[in-house]
Amino acid sequence: MQNVEMLLIDANKLFREGLKKLLDGSSFVISDEADSMAEGLVRLEAGMKPKIALVEFDAGSDDITVLQQMREKHADLKLVVLAASTRNIHNLARCFEAGADAYLLKNISPDALKQSLKLVLLGEKVFPTRLAAMLISGQVDTQRPATASPDLEGLSEREIQILRCLLNGHPNKVIAKKLSITEATVKVHLKGVLKKINAANRTQAAIWALNNGLSAENAAIISPRRGAVAHGGGTTPTSASPMEFGSGV
């Protein structure tokens, strides 16, 4: 594998130096660094062309706006968000909406990080495995509205059930079994949901559901499926996901 140049954006110089040492000897090379998203964008605008940008995300700043600008101006750049926590799922959702290719925890092991970066280069979406269990157990702060979102009122109960299944990462076969309907019926409902909420794919539908107060309730299983990959913090990434990515239904 040829060397992959990366831009590292993080306010903590000690973290930046440590990460460079951890990646030393691998095919992933941090060729430039910045201490803020704004500075990182300036580096990119100056002509730097890394394959991957590792970016620290600060929910309390305008980082999400800069992340969107990076995606809009540099379509081929892989954006990997480095986060300290997954306590608030909406931060993860906002990052993927803005164009992130991965959402990784800073305590990820070196081997898992390298594997995750390889998957990102292959076009996968990567995020923490533990998020699935946290969703089911209610440990994640979903900031659920006290009243139903007006947008939800236009959906049938069955369509809402379909959205909950998407949050659990269920493929159509599992959704059909769970709801006691056929796969063909699942596809019909899913296409209807995507049209109603103006979502292009299952990923956008799942993120829309999260942003409108739905959670992964009554989850029975987390189903392995290719198209989205989760990392387990200190372990090698697996194919279990609370959200299913891809363009199909």
XYZ file of C-alpha atoms in Angstrom:
249
model
C 0.000 0.000 0.000
C 1.377 3.395 -1.013
C 1.749 6.103 1.587
C -1.459 7.960 2.364
C -0.910 11.619 3.216
C -3.130 13.041 5.932
C -3.909 16.422 7.453
C -4.293 16.272 11.243
C -6.429 18.954 12.883
C -6.419 19.047 16.676
C -5.921 21.795 19.236
C -3.791 19.554 21.455
C -0.186 19.551 20.230
C 0.694 16.659 22.553
C -2.068 14.569 20.974
C -0.850 15.457 17.496
C 2.715 14.437 18.325
C 1.541 11.222 19.958
C -0.597 10.233 16.989
C 2.284 10.829 14.590
C 4.460 8.489 16.639
C 1.717 5.836 16.758
C 1.415 5.919 12.970
C 5.166 5.964 12.424
C 6.194 3.134 10.127
C 2.702 2.645 8.710
C 1.444 3.706 5.294
C -0.522 6.549 6.904
C 1.623 9.682 7.040
C 0.628 12.937 8.716
C 2.102 15.361 6.210
C 0.643 18.529 7.723
C -1.204 19.618 10.834
C -3.340 22.461 12.146
C -4.663 23.407 15.560
C -8.164 24.384 14.393
C -10.711 23.523 11.722
C -10.464 27.039 10.327
C -6.682 26.752 9.977
C -7.070 23.330 8.412
C -9.430 24.751 5.804
C -6.873 27.457 5.020
C -4.202 24.768 4.488
C -6.489 22.950 2.081
C -7.334 26.161 0.244
C -3.592 26.841 -0.123
C -3.273 23.763 -2.290
C -2.569 20.931 0.113
C -4.073 17.695 -1.209
C -4.138 14.999 1.487
C -6.266 11.905 0.992
C -7.566 12.025 4.563
C -8.229 14.802 7.047
C -8.319 13.728 10.700
C -10.338 16.415 12.443
C -11.137 17.102 16.080
C -14.813 18.018 16.525
C -15.952 20.647 19.012
C -19.750 20.630 19.330
C -19.722 24.041 20.956
C -18.003 25.810 18.070
C -18.577 26.431 14.374
C -16.649 23.260 13.496
C -19.711 21.684 11.874
C -19.911 24.596 9.417
C -16.231 24.271 8.534
C -16.689 20.512 8.137
C -19.455 21.181 5.615
C -17.218 23.621 3.762
C -14.448 21.041 3.589
C -16.851 18.527 2.102
C -18.291 20.986 -0.411
C -14.917 22.307 -1.581
C -12.933 19.064 -1.440
C -15.216 16.264 -2.596
C -12.450 13.652 -2.827
C -11.106 14.288 0.667
C -11.946 11.638 3.265
C -13.096 13.334 6.467
C -12.465 11.401 9.675
C -13.816 12.992 12.852
C -11.956 12.328 16.106
C -14.254 12.610 19.127
C -13.707 12.275 22.853
C -17.154 10.802 23.515
C -20.331 9.352 21.973
C -22.577 10.480 24.822
C -24.625 12.673 22.510
C -25.645 10.805 19.381
C -26.684 14.036 17.685
C -23.048 15.094 17.409
C -22.376 11.929 15.423
C -25.481 12.506 13.308
C -24.528 16.124 12.617
C -21.038 15.099 11.515
C -22.321 12.521 9.045
C -24.887 15.006 7.745
C -22.058 17.487 7.194
C -20.164 14.942 5.105
C -17.933 13.005 7.487
C -16.743 9.566 6.375
C -15.977 8.322 9.874
C -16.574 9.204 13.514
C -13.888 7.655 15.702
C -13.177 7.882 19.404
C -9.812 9.251 20.463
C -9.205 6.205 22.651
C -9.297 3.865 19.649
C -6.340 1.466 19.508
C -3.613 2.092 16.901
C -4.458 -1.125 15.035
C -8.170 -0.310 14.964
C -7.403 3.215 13.765
C -5.304 1.937 10.875
C -7.960 -0.602 9.938
C -10.650 2.080 10.115
C -8.651 4.383 7.849
C -8.239 1.568 5.324
C -11.998 1.015 5.355
C -12.631 4.719 4.855
C -10.375 4.687 1.784
C -12.515 1.838 0.440
C -15.600 4.007 0.751
C -16.970 2.664 4.027
C -18.590 4.741 6.773
C -17.072 3.973 10.166
C -18.278 4.739 13.684
C -18.153 3.211 17.205
C -19.647 -0.224 17.781
C -20.489 0.671 21.364
C -23.021 3.189 20.076
C -25.384 0.351 19.171
C -25.455 -1.018 22.708
C -25.729 2.482 24.155
C -28.732 3.238 21.960
C -30.520 0.113 23.129
C -29.718 0.598 26.814
C -30.638 4.279 26.769
C -27.174 5.464 27.819
C -26.948 7.893 24.917
C -28.316 11.407 25.261
C -30.749 11.651 22.354
C -32.214 14.959 23.540
C -35.622 13.625 22.637
C -38.293 16.339 22.353
C -41.030 16.379 24.987
C -43.636 16.382 22.229
C -43.660 14.669 18.870
C -42.000 16.528 16.030
C -44.522 17.972 13.551
C -42.637 16.100 10.833
C -43.437 12.778 12.506
C -47.157 13.485 12.355
C -47.101 12.880 8.617
C -45.811 9.323 9.067
C -47.852 6.228 9.783
C -47.101 4.049 12.799
C -45.695 1.416 10.441
C -43.355 3.947 8.838
C -42.136 5.005 12.270
C -41.497 1.333 13.074
C -39.453 1.083 9.878
C -37.360 4.079 10.947
C -36.724 2.536 14.368
C -35.528 -0.622 12.634
C -33.119 1.444 10.526
C -31.687 2.905 13.728
C -30.961 -0.644 14.857
C -29.162 -1.435 11.595
C -31.680 -4.095 10.578
C -31.606 -5.208 6.913
C -34.932 -5.622 5.086
C -35.110 -9.348 5.838
C -34.873 -8.763 9.583
C -37.323 -5.849 9.445
C -39.818 -8.076 7.640
C -39.508 -10.792 10.274
C -39.649 -8.327 13.153
C -42.810 -6.636 11.841
C -44.395 -9.828 10.435
C -44.593 -8.482 6.891
C -42.931 -9.420 3.606
C -39.636 -7.973 2.376
C -41.513 -6.524 -0.598
C -43.797 -4.665 1.801
C -40.779 -3.397 3.729
C -39.333 -1.974 0.511
C -42.627 -0.260 -0.294
C -42.804 1.321 3.158
C -39.139 2.325 3.052
C -39.473 4.002 -0.336
C -42.507 5.847 0.985
C -40.620 7.019 4.064
C -37.631 8.223 2.035
C -39.951 10.219 -0.204
C -41.909 11.765 2.683
C -38.851 12.922 4.598
C -36.883 13.813 1.464
C -34.049 11.400 2.270
C -31.828 9.953 -0.456
C -30.888 6.762 1.390
C -31.094 4.765 4.607
C -28.319 6.768 6.246
C -30.125 10.055 5.772
C -33.360 8.444 6.960
C -31.722 7.201 10.167
C -30.149 10.587 10.846
C -33.491 12.304 10.165
C -35.137 9.938 12.644
C -32.574 10.790 15.327
C -32.930 14.510 14.740
C -36.712 14.220 15.008
C -36.730 12.476 18.360
C -36.882 8.786 17.463
C -34.679 6.282 19.244
C -33.835 2.613 18.778
C -36.504 1.253 21.099
C -37.348 -2.406 21.559
C -34.200 -3.457 19.739
C -33.843 -7.212 19.494
C -30.629 -7.626 17.526
C -27.848 -5.756 15.842
C -27.513 -7.234 12.400
C -24.150 -7.474 10.583
C -24.338 -5.912 7.145
C -21.802 -4.528 4.743
C -21.989 -0.857 3.883
C -21.379 0.622 7.327
C -18.650 -0.458 9.650
C -18.387 0.100 13.364
C -15.207 0.170 15.378
C -15.074 -1.097 18.911
C -12.696 1.447 20.387
C -9.754 -0.823 21.213
C -10.665 -3.662 18.892
C -10.600 -4.354 15.202
C -13.613 -2.847 13.394
C -16.576 -5.155 12.910
C -19.611 -5.104 10.624
C -22.269 -4.325 13.187
C -24.040 -1.027 12.983
C -26.925 0.848 14.585
C -27.335 2.751 11.342
C -27.179 1.178 7.931
C -25.407 3.151 5.256
C -25.904 2.825 1.531
C -28.022 4.119 -1.315
C -30.366 1.180 -1.687
C -33.623 0.316 0.053
